[in-house]
Amino acid sequence: MTTLSQRDQAVIWHPFTQMQTAPMPIPIVRGKGSVLYTEDGGELLDMISSWWVTIHGHAHTHIAERVSAQLRTLEHTIFAGFTHEPAVQLAERLLPVLPTNQRRVFYSDNGSTAVEVALKMAFQYWHNLGKPRRKVVAFDDAYHGDTFGAMAVGGRSAFTAPFAPFLFDVTYLPAPVPGREAEVLELARAVFTDEVAAFIVEPLVQGAGGMVMYEPDVLDQLFAMARTQGTLLIADEVMTGFGRTGKLFASHYLTEQPDLMCLSKGLTGGTMALSITTCTEAIYDAFLSTDKMKTLFHGHSFTANPVACAASLASLDLLLTSERQADIQRIADQHTAFAIRLRQSPVVGNVRQRGTLLAFDLVTSGQTSYFNNIRDVAYDFLLEKGVLMRPLGNVLYLMPPYCTTNAQLQVAYEAVFALLAQLEA
Ligand SMILES: *Cc1c(COP(=O)(O)O)cnc(C)c1O
């Protein structure tokens, strides 16, 4: 009998996976809350919200019901020349909870395309004004997605090396992590000229780059500096949005407001592929004209898919309840207590937290092959303990769904301590 894993291996090419050496994929048959159930009867605590998307837990009945009802009513319609209730209602409900200058919603279907749209809006904004600007500023080790424009503004690494000749030039600033603020602000003074079209950042937490965290104050100063030159500010909140950082959006920690925002991942509660790029009235206005050439010529087959919009409305219903907001605070408090204990471990460094997101480095003086392989060792060890975490190199992090109970968090924390004990030995 062939297993699902074997059938998979015959026909599938997985994301971010070296198919020659990767272990067999684990078949998941069901999910509920923070738990994934494996084919062989095992349970995994999903402490990464299934790649940072599942904010209310798996198979949530409220979202399932809204999605099911929408599927029976209108599953899809073209969005050029047509509209529908879920798309309009989602924009109506989302705009009031975003920074107050955000006025227009443009739909696409994943985080990378939300970034592509923001970049195209920014470049064409300057084009339409008749003052073309070509430069973009981003942070080192940024991650904005895997399509070409998104790759171009991300930090350059082994992942992007084969495509380097095809990526447009970007000027990078070091991330203004604690202790480096003054240095970055000094560098920025030379970088922000009136040739810079846009400055794109993951506000407060750089996710895929290793859960690099920095303070709102320095980002406010950088935003203010860029803005004196008219540069458009893009907040890529694909990961940080929808409560992850403790506030509804990381931009809410700032005084300066971004001009454009990119949202996806938690938008649908992690059920469907949908993304949004929002912008200010000034950007929107720069595309209004009797001249057709000023149009934003961009769209996707599944733009504003009604089922995905319905999932997002259901997710917002849940997210905006006081109960869910209390869950976010509860998880943040649990993390804070865990962080105090973590800091006592000799193999843990740079413990950092923003809301429901806790990260730390595994550090060791010994350069044994065991430690060079630390990422795989940690991943396998935790999986064995029934905890799904996915270290980024030597960076371990917890990004649980908001429904995760304190008891479940304790299980994950104890698994981490067991790993640390093994590394300390
Ligand atoms: C995941 C991510 C993206 C890309 O989103 P996809 O839906 O995977 O294309 C973009 N920006 C940030 C900050 C992300 O974390």
PDB file of N, CA, C and O in Angstrom, residues 286-343:
ATOM      1  N   ALA A 286      -3.601  60.633  -7.217  1.00  0.00           N
ATOM      2  CA  ALA A 286      -2.588  60.775  -8.277  1.00  0.00           C
ATOM      3  C   ALA A 286      -2.883  59.873  -9.474  1.00  0.00           C
ATOM      4  O   ALA A 286      -2.254  60.003 -10.526  1.00  0.00           O
ATOM      5  N   PHE A 287      -3.827  58.950  -9.311  1.00  0.00           N
ATOM      6  CA  PHE A 287      -4.198  58.050 -10.416  1.00  0.00           C
ATOM      7  C   PHE A 287      -5.503  58.475 -11.080  1.00  0.00           C
ATOM      8  O   PHE A 287      -5.937  57.855 -12.055  1.00  0.00           O
ATOM      9  N   LEU A 288      -6.158  59.520 -10.541  1.00  0.00           N
ATOM     10  CA  LEU A 288      -7.422  59.991 -11.114  1.00  0.00           C
ATOM     11  C   LEU A 288      -7.119  60.943 -12.248  1.00  0.00           C
ATOM     12  O   LEU A 288      -6.381  61.911 -12.079  1.00  0.00           O
ATOM     13  N   SER A 289      -7.691  60.654 -13.419  1.00  0.00           N
ATOM     14  CA  SER A 289      -7.391  61.486 -14.575  1.00  0.00           C
ATOM     15  C   SER A 289      -8.314  61.115 -15.721  1.00  0.00           C
ATOM     16  O   SER A 289      -8.871  60.005 -15.746  1.00  0.00           O
ATOM     17  N   THR A 290      -8.495  62.007 -16.663  1.00  0.00           N
ATOM     18  CA  THR A 290      -9.184  61.644 -17.906  1.00  0.00           C
ATOM     19  C   THR A 290      -8.193  60.947 -18.838  1.00  0.00           C
ATOM     20  O   THR A 290      -8.578  60.361 -19.839  1.00  0.00           O
ATOM     21  N   ASP A 291      -6.930  61.009 -18.477  1.00  0.00           N
ATOM     22  CA  ASP A 291      -5.874  60.346 -19.252  1.00  0.00           C
ATOM     23  C   ASP A 291      -5.775  58.883 -18.800  1.00  0.00           C
ATOM     24  O   ASP A 291      -5.381  58.600 -17.669  1.00  0.00           O
ATOM     25  N   LYS A 292      -6.151  57.959 -19.679  1.00  0.00           N
ATOM     26  CA  LYS A 292      -6.164  56.528 -19.321  1.00  0.00           C
ATOM     27  C   LYS A 292      -4.802  56.017 -18.885  1.00  0.00           C
ATOM     28  O   LYS A 292      -4.688  55.038 -18.134  1.00  0.00           O
ATOM     29  N   MET A 293      -3.744  56.669 -19.328  1.00  0.00           N
ATOM     30  CA  MET A 293      -2.398  56.202 -19.007  1.00  0.00           C
ATOM     31  C   MET A 293      -2.066  56.364 -17.523  1.00  0.00           C
ATOM     32  O   MET A 293      -1.070  55.854 -17.050  1.00  0.00           O
ATOM     33  N   LYS A 294      -2.890  57.086 -16.795  1.00  0.00           N
ATOM     34  CA  LYS A 294      -2.632  57.236 -15.350  1.00  0.00           C
ATOM     35  C   LYS A 294      -3.306  56.145 -14.518  1.00  0.00           C
ATOM     36  O   LYS A 294      -3.238  56.157 -13.293  1.00  0.00           O
ATOM     37  N   THR A 295      -3.970  55.207 -15.196  1.00  0.00           N
ATOM     38  CA  THR A 295      -4.652  54.096 -14.512  1.00  0.00           C
ATOM     39  C   THR A 295      -3.643  53.152 -13.862  1.00  0.00           C
ATOM     40  O   THR A 295      -2.542  52.962 -14.398  1.00  0.00           O
ATOM     41  N   LEU A 296      -4.014  52.553 -12.741  1.00  0.00           N
ATOM     42  CA  LEU A 296      -3.207  51.457 -12.190  1.00  0.00           C
ATOM     43  C   LEU A 296      -3.598  50.187 -12.947  1.00  0.00           C
ATOM     44  O   LEU A 296      -4.651  49.593 -12.679  1.00  0.00           O
ATOM     45  N   PHE A 297      -2.756  49.791 -13.894  1.00  0.00           N
ATOM     46  CA  PHE A 297      -3.060  48.606 -14.710  1.00  0.00           C
ATOM     47  C   PHE A 297      -2.551  47.361 -13.994  1.00  0.00           C
ATOM     48  O   PHE A 297      -1.488  46.831 -14.308  1.00  0.00           O
ATOM     49  N   HIS A 298      -3.290  46.949 -12.997  1.00  0.00           N
ATOM     50  CA  HIS A 298      -2.883  45.773 -12.224  1.00  0.00           C
ATOM     51  C   HIS A 298      -4.121  45.051 -11.725  1.00  0.00           C
ATOM     52  O   HIS A 298      -5.085  45.696 -11.308  1.00  0.00           O
ATOM     53  N   GLY A 299      -4.100  43.743 -11.767  1.00  0.00           N
ATOM     54  CA  GLY A 299      -5.224  42.967 -11.245  1.00  0.00           C
ATOM     55  C   GLY A 299      -4.927  41.490 -11.330  1.00  0.00           C
ATOM     56  O   GLY A 299      -4.017  41.068 -12.039  1.00  0.00           O
ATOM     57  N   HIS A 300      -5.677  40.704 -10.575  1.00  0.00           N
ATOM     58  CA  HIS A 300      -5.492  39.249 -10.574  1.00  0.00           C
ATOM     59  C   HIS A 300      -6.842  38.566 -10.781  1.00  0.00           C
ATOM     60  O   HIS A 300      -7.878  39.117 -10.413  1.00  0.00           O
ATOM     61  N   SER A 301      -6.804  37.368 -11.329  1.00  0.00           N
ATOM     62  CA  SER A 301      -8.041  36.617 -11.578  1.00  0.00           C
ATOM     63  C   SER A 301      -8.913  36.581 -10.336  1.00  0.00           C
ATOM     64  O   SER A 301     -10.120  36.743 -10.406  1.00  0.00           O
ATOM     65  N   PHE A 302      -8.260  36.362  -9.186  1.00  0.00           N
ATOM     66  CA  PHE A 302      -9.023  36.166  -7.955  1.00  0.00           C
ATOM     67  C   PHE A 302      -9.081  37.425  -7.085  1.00  0.00           C
ATOM     68  O   PHE A 302      -9.299  37.345  -5.882  1.00  0.00           O
ATOM     69  N   THR A 303      -8.898  38.588  -7.708  1.00  0.00           N
ATOM     70  CA  THR A 303      -9.009  39.848  -6.969  1.00  0.00           C
ATOM     71  C   THR A 303     -10.314  39.875  -6.175  1.00  0.00           C
ATOM     72  O   THR A 303     -11.387  39.680  -6.738  1.00  0.00           O
ATOM     73  N   ALA A 304     -10.190  40.126  -4.866  1.00  0.00           N
ATOM     74  CA  ALA A 304     -11.363  40.297  -3.981  1.00  0.00           C
ATOM     75  C   ALA A 304     -12.304  39.092  -4.025  1.00  0.00           C
ATOM     76  O   ALA A 304     -13.520  39.250  -3.984  1.00  0.00           O
ATOM     77  N   ASN A 305     -11.748  37.903  -4.097  1.00  0.00           N
ATOM     78  CA  ASN A 305     -12.589  36.700  -4.098  1.00  0.00           C
ATOM     79  C   ASN A 305     -13.604  36.760  -2.951  1.00  0.00           C
ATOM     80  O   ASN A 305     -13.233  36.953  -1.792  1.00  0.00           O
ATOM     81  N   PRO A 306     -14.902  36.637  -3.266  1.00  0.00           N
ATOM     82  CA  PRO A 306     -15.936  36.807  -2.230  1.00  0.00           C
ATOM     83  C   PRO A 306     -15.803  35.827  -1.061  1.00  0.00           C
ATOM     84  O   PRO A 306     -16.096  36.195   0.082  1.00  0.00           O
ATOM     85  N   VAL A 307     -15.391  34.610  -1.341  1.00  0.00           N
ATOM     86  CA  VAL A 307     -15.267  33.620  -0.257  1.00  0.00           C
ATOM     87  C   VAL A 307     -14.139  34.031   0.691  1.00  0.00           C
ATOM     88  O   VAL A 307     -14.279  33.966   1.924  1.00  0.00           O
ATOM     89  N   ALA A 308     -13.033  34.484   0.119  1.00  0.00           N
ATOM     90  CA  ALA A 308     -11.914  34.935   0.948  1.00  0.00           C
ATOM     91  C   ALA A 308     -12.298  36.194   1.737  1.00  0.00           C
ATOM     92  O   ALA A 308     -11.913  36.345   2.900  1.00  0.00           O
ATOM     93  N   CYS A 309     -13.066  37.084   1.106  1.00  0.00           N
ATOM     94  CA  CYS A 309     -13.529  38.282   1.820  1.00  0.00           C
ATOM     95  C   CYS A 309     -14.464  37.889   2.965  1.00  0.00           C
ATOM     96  O   CYS A 309     -14.405  38.469   4.057  1.00  0.00           O
ATOM     97  N   ALA A 310     -15.322  36.891   2.728  1.00  0.00           N
ATOM     98  CA  ALA A 310     -16.231  36.423   3.784  1.00  0.00           C
ATOM     99  C   ALA A 310     -15.434  35.839   4.949  1.00  0.00           C
ATOM    100  O   ALA A 310     -15.762  36.063   6.119  1.00  0.00           O
ATOM    101  N   ALA A 311     -14.379  35.091   4.628  1.00  0.00           N
ATOM    102  CA  ALA A 311     -13.516  34.542   5.685  1.00  0.00           C
ATOM    103  C   ALA A 311     -12.903  35.678   6.500  1.00  0.00           C
ATOM    104  O   ALA A 311     -12.815  35.601   7.732  1.00  0.00           O
ATOM    105  N   SER A 312     -12.481  36.739   5.811  1.00  0.00           N
ATOM    106  CA  SER A 312     -11.871  37.879   6.510  1.00  0.00           C
ATOM    107  C   SER A 312     -12.882  38.582   7.415  1.00  0.00           C
ATOM    108  O   SER A 312     -12.533  39.009   8.524  1.00  0.00           O
ATOM    109  N   LEU A 313     -14.111  38.724   6.933  1.00  0.00           N
ATOM    110  CA  LEU A 313     -15.146  39.354   7.763  1.00  0.00           C
ATOM    111  C   LEU A 313     -15.389  38.521   9.017  1.00  0.00           C
ATOM    112  O   LEU A 313     -15.511  39.058  10.121  1.00  0.00           O
ATOM    113  N   ALA A 314     -15.433  37.205   8.850  1.00  0.00           N
ATOM    114  CA  ALA A 314     -15.639  36.315  10.004  1.00  0.00           C
ATOM    115  C   ALA A 314     -14.450  36.414  10.962  1.00  0.00           C
ATOM    116  O   ALA A 314     -14.614  36.434  12.182  1.00  0.00           O
ATOM    117  N   SER A 315     -13.241  36.489  10.391  1.00  0.00           N
ATOM    118  CA  SER A 315     -12.044  36.607  11.230  1.00  0.00           C
ATOM    119  C   SER A 315     -12.053  37.921  12.016  1.00  0.00           C
ATOM    120  O   SER A 315     -11.708  37.957  13.192  1.00  0.00           O
ATOM    121  N   LEU A 316     -12.475  39.012  11.342  1.00  0.00           N
ATOM    122  CA  LEU A 316     -12.569  40.311  12.031  1.00  0.00           C
ATOM    123  C   LEU A 316     -13.598  40.261  13.160  1.00  0.00           C
ATOM    124  O   LEU A 316     -13.376  40.821  14.232  1.00  0.00           O
ATOM    125  N   ASP A 317     -14.742  39.577  12.905  1.00  0.00           N
ATOM    126  CA  ASP A 317     -15.756  39.409  13.971  1.00  0.00           C
ATOM    127  C   ASP A 317     -15.080  38.903  15.237  1.00  0.00           C
ATOM    128  O   ASP A 317     -15.323  39.404  16.334  1.00  0.00           O
ATOM    129  N   LEU A 318     -14.252  37.872  15.056  1.00  0.00           N
ATOM    130  CA  LEU A 318     -13.599  37.231  16.213  1.00  0.00           C
ATOM    131  C   LEU A 318     -12.522  38.127  16.806  1.00  0.00           C
ATOM    132  O   LEU A 318     -12.433  38.295  18.023  1.00  0.00           O
ATOM    133  N   LEU A 319     -11.696  38.689  15.914  1.00  0.00           N
ATOM    134  CA  LEU A 319     -10.531  39.445  16.371  1.00  0.00           C
ATOM    135  C   LEU A 319     -10.922  40.660  17.206  1.00  0.00           C
ATOM    136  O   LEU A 319     -10.242  41.005  18.171  1.00  0.00           O
ATOM    137  N   LEU A 320     -12.031  41.304  16.826  1.00  0.00           N
ATOM    138  CA  LEU A 320     -12.390  42.563  17.480  1.00  0.00           C
ATOM    139  C   LEU A 320     -13.194  42.365  18.765  1.00  0.00           C
ATOM    140  O   LEU A 320     -13.541  43.340  19.428  1.00  0.00           O
ATOM    141  N   THR A 321     -13.466  41.122  19.155  1.00  0.00           N
ATOM    142  CA  THR A 321     -14.162  40.908  20.438  1.00  0.00           C
ATOM    143  C   THR A 321     -13.201  41.194  21.596  1.00  0.00           C
ATOM    144  O   THR A 321     -11.979  41.031  21.457  1.00  0.00           O
ATOM    145  N   SER A 322     -13.761  41.603  22.734  1.00  0.00           N
ATOM    146  CA  SER A 322     -12.902  41.879  23.894  1.00  0.00           C
ATOM    147  C   SER A 322     -12.257  40.580  24.384  1.00  0.00           C
ATOM    148  O   SER A 322     -11.146  40.584  24.906  1.00  0.00           O
ATOM    149  N   GLU A 323     -12.953  39.445  24.177  1.00  0.00           N
ATOM    150  CA  GLU A 323     -12.383  38.157  24.590  1.00  0.00           C
ATOM    151  C   GLU A 323     -11.079  37.884  23.831  1.00  0.00           C
ATOM    152  O   GLU A 323     -10.082  37.468  24.422  1.00  0.00           O
ATOM    153  N   ARG A 324     -11.109  38.102  22.505  1.00  0.00           N
ATOM    154  CA  ARG A 324      -9.915  37.818  21.701  1.00  0.00           C
ATOM    155  C   ARG A 324      -8.792  38.796  22.047  1.00  0.00           C
ATOM    156  O   ARG A 324      -7.618  38.414  22.130  1.00  0.00           O
ATOM    157  N   GLN A 325      -9.166  40.058  22.262  1.00  0.00           N
ATOM    158  CA  GLN A 325      -8.150  41.038  22.644  1.00  0.00           C
ATOM    159  C   GLN A 325      -7.508  40.638  23.975  1.00  0.00           C
ATOM    160  O   GLN A 325      -6.302  40.796  24.176  1.00  0.00           O
ATOM    161  N   ALA A 326      -8.339  40.080  24.882  1.00  0.00           N
ATOM    162  CA  ALA A 326      -7.808  39.618  26.173  1.00  0.00           C
ATOM    163  C   ALA A 326      -6.874  38.421  25.964  1.00  0.00           C
ATOM    164  O   ALA A 326      -5.861  38.289  26.658  1.00  0.00           O
ATOM    165  N   ASP A 327      -7.204  37.543  25.015  1.00  0.00           N
ATOM    166  CA  ASP A 327      -6.331  36.403  24.703  1.00  0.00           C
ATOM    167  C   ASP A 327      -4.946  36.885  24.264  1.00  0.00           C
ATOM    168  O   ASP A 327      -3.921  36.306  24.647  1.00  0.00           O
ATOM    169  N   ILE A 328      -4.937  37.909  23.431  1.00  0.00           N
ATOM    170  CA  ILE A 328      -3.670  38.441  22.913  1.00  0.00           C
ATOM    171  C   ILE A 328      -2.806  38.935  24.084  1.00  0.00           C
ATOM    172  O   ILE A 328      -1.616  38.638  24.177  1.00  0.00           O
ATOM    173  N   GLN A 329      -3.444  39.655  25.003  1.00  0.00           N
ATOM    174  CA  GLN A 329      -2.722  40.154  26.179  1.00  0.00           C
ATOM    175  C   GLN A 329      -2.268  38.995  27.072  1.00  0.00           C
ATOM    176  O   GLN A 329      -1.154  38.990  27.593  1.00  0.00           O
ATOM    177  N   ARG A 330      -3.141  37.998  27.204  1.00  0.00           N
ATOM    178  CA  ARG A 330      -2.824  36.826  28.036  1.00  0.00           C
ATOM    179  C   ARG A 330      -1.583  36.103  27.490  1.00  0.00           C
ATOM    180  O   ARG A 330      -0.663  35.764  28.255  1.00  0.00           O
ATOM    181  N   ILE A 331      -1.553  35.878  26.188  1.00  0.00           N
ATOM    182  CA  ILE A 331      -0.404  35.179  25.596  1.00  0.00           C
ATOM    183  C   ILE A 331       0.866  36.021  25.755  1.00  0.00           C
ATOM    184  O   ILE A 331       1.932  35.508  26.095  1.00  0.00           O
ATOM    185  N   ALA A 332       0.730  37.331  25.552  1.00  0.00           N
ATOM    186  CA  ALA A 332       1.881  38.218  25.729  1.00  0.00           C
ATOM    187  C   ALA A 332       2.415  38.115  27.167  1.00  0.00           C
ATOM    188  O   ALA A 332       3.632  38.037  27.389  1.00  0.00           O
ATOM    189  N   ASP A 333       1.513  38.080  28.146  1.00  0.00           N
ATOM    190  CA  ASP A 333       1.929  37.986  29.557  1.00  0.00           C
ATOM    191  C   ASP A 333       2.617  36.656  29.848  1.00  0.00           C
ATOM    192  O   ASP A 333       3.607  36.599  30.579  1.00  0.00           O
ATOM    193  N   GLN A 334       2.059  35.571  29.287  1.00  0.00           N
ATOM    194  CA  GLN A 334       2.684  34.251  29.470  1.00  0.00           C
ATOM    195  C   GLN A 334       4.100  34.261  28.895  1.00  0.00           C
ATOM    196  O   GLN A 334       5.041  33.765  29.521  1.00  0.00           O
ATOM    197  N   HIS A 335       4.238  34.810  27.698  1.00  0.00           N
ATOM    198  CA  HIS A 335       5.556  34.900  27.051  1.00  0.00           C
ATOM    199  C   HIS A 335       6.537  35.671  27.937  1.00  0.00           C
ATOM    200  O   HIS A 335       7.706  35.303  28.066  1.00  0.00           O
ATOM    201  N   THR A 336       6.066  36.781  28.519  1.00  0.00           N
ATOM    202  CA  THR A 336       6.948  37.627  29.323  1.00  0.00           C
ATOM    203  C   THR A 336       7.498  36.852  30.521  1.00  0.00           C
ATOM    204  O   THR A 336       8.690  36.949  30.845  1.00  0.00           O
ATOM    205  N   ALA A 337       6.621  36.054  31.147  1.00  0.00           N
ATOM    206  CA  ALA A 337       7.072  35.241  32.284  1.00  0.00           C
ATOM    207  C   ALA A 337       8.062  34.162  31.815  1.00  0.00           C
ATOM    208  O   ALA A 337       9.083  33.907  32.469  1.00  0.00           O
ATOM    209  N   PHE A 338       7.780  33.563  30.679  1.00  0.00           N
ATOM    210  CA  PHE A 338       8.661  32.544  30.097  1.00  0.00           C
ATOM    211  C   PHE A 338      10.030  33.166  29.757  1.00  0.00           C
ATOM    212  O   PHE A 338      11.085  32.556  29.991  1.00  0.00           O
ATOM    213  N   ALA A 339      10.007  34.383  29.241  1.00  0.00           N
ATOM    214  CA  ALA A 339      11.245  35.062  28.836  1.00  0.00           C
ATOM    215  C   ALA A 339      12.195  35.233  30.014  1.00  0.00           C
ATOM    216  O   ALA A 339      13.418  35.109  29.869  1.00  0.00           O
ATOM    217  N   ILE A 340      11.624  35.502  31.209  1.00  0.00           N
ATOM    218  CA  ILE A 340      12.462  35.683  32.398  1.00  0.00           C
ATOM    219  C   ILE A 340      13.233  34.398  32.690  1.00  0.00           C
ATOM    220  O   ILE A 340      14.440  34.427  32.966  1.00  0.00           O
ATOM    221  N   ARG A 341      12.533  33.280  32.581  1.00  0.00           N
ATOM    222  CA  ARG A 341      13.197  31.978  32.815  1.00  0.00           C
ATOM    223  C   ARG A 341      14.205  31.673  31.710  1.00  0.00           C
ATOM    224  O   ARG A 341      15.276  31.128  31.965  1.00  0.00           O
ATOM    225  N   LEU A 342      13.823  31.998  30.470  1.00  0.00           N
ATOM    226  CA  LEU A 342      14.710  31.730  29.329  1.00  0.00           C
ATOM    227  C   LEU A 342      16.064  32.410  29.475  1.00  0.00           C
ATOM    228  O   LEU A 342      17.106  31.840  29.144  1.00  0.00           O
ATOM    229  N   ARG A 343      16.026  33.660  29.968  1.00  0.00           N
ATOM    230  CA  ARG A 343      17.253  34.459  30.056  1.00  0.00           C
ATOM    231  C   ARG A 343      18.288  33.827  30.974  1.00  0.00           C
ATOM    232  O   ARG A 343      19.460  34.169  30.933  1.00  0.00           O
TER     233      ARG A 343
END
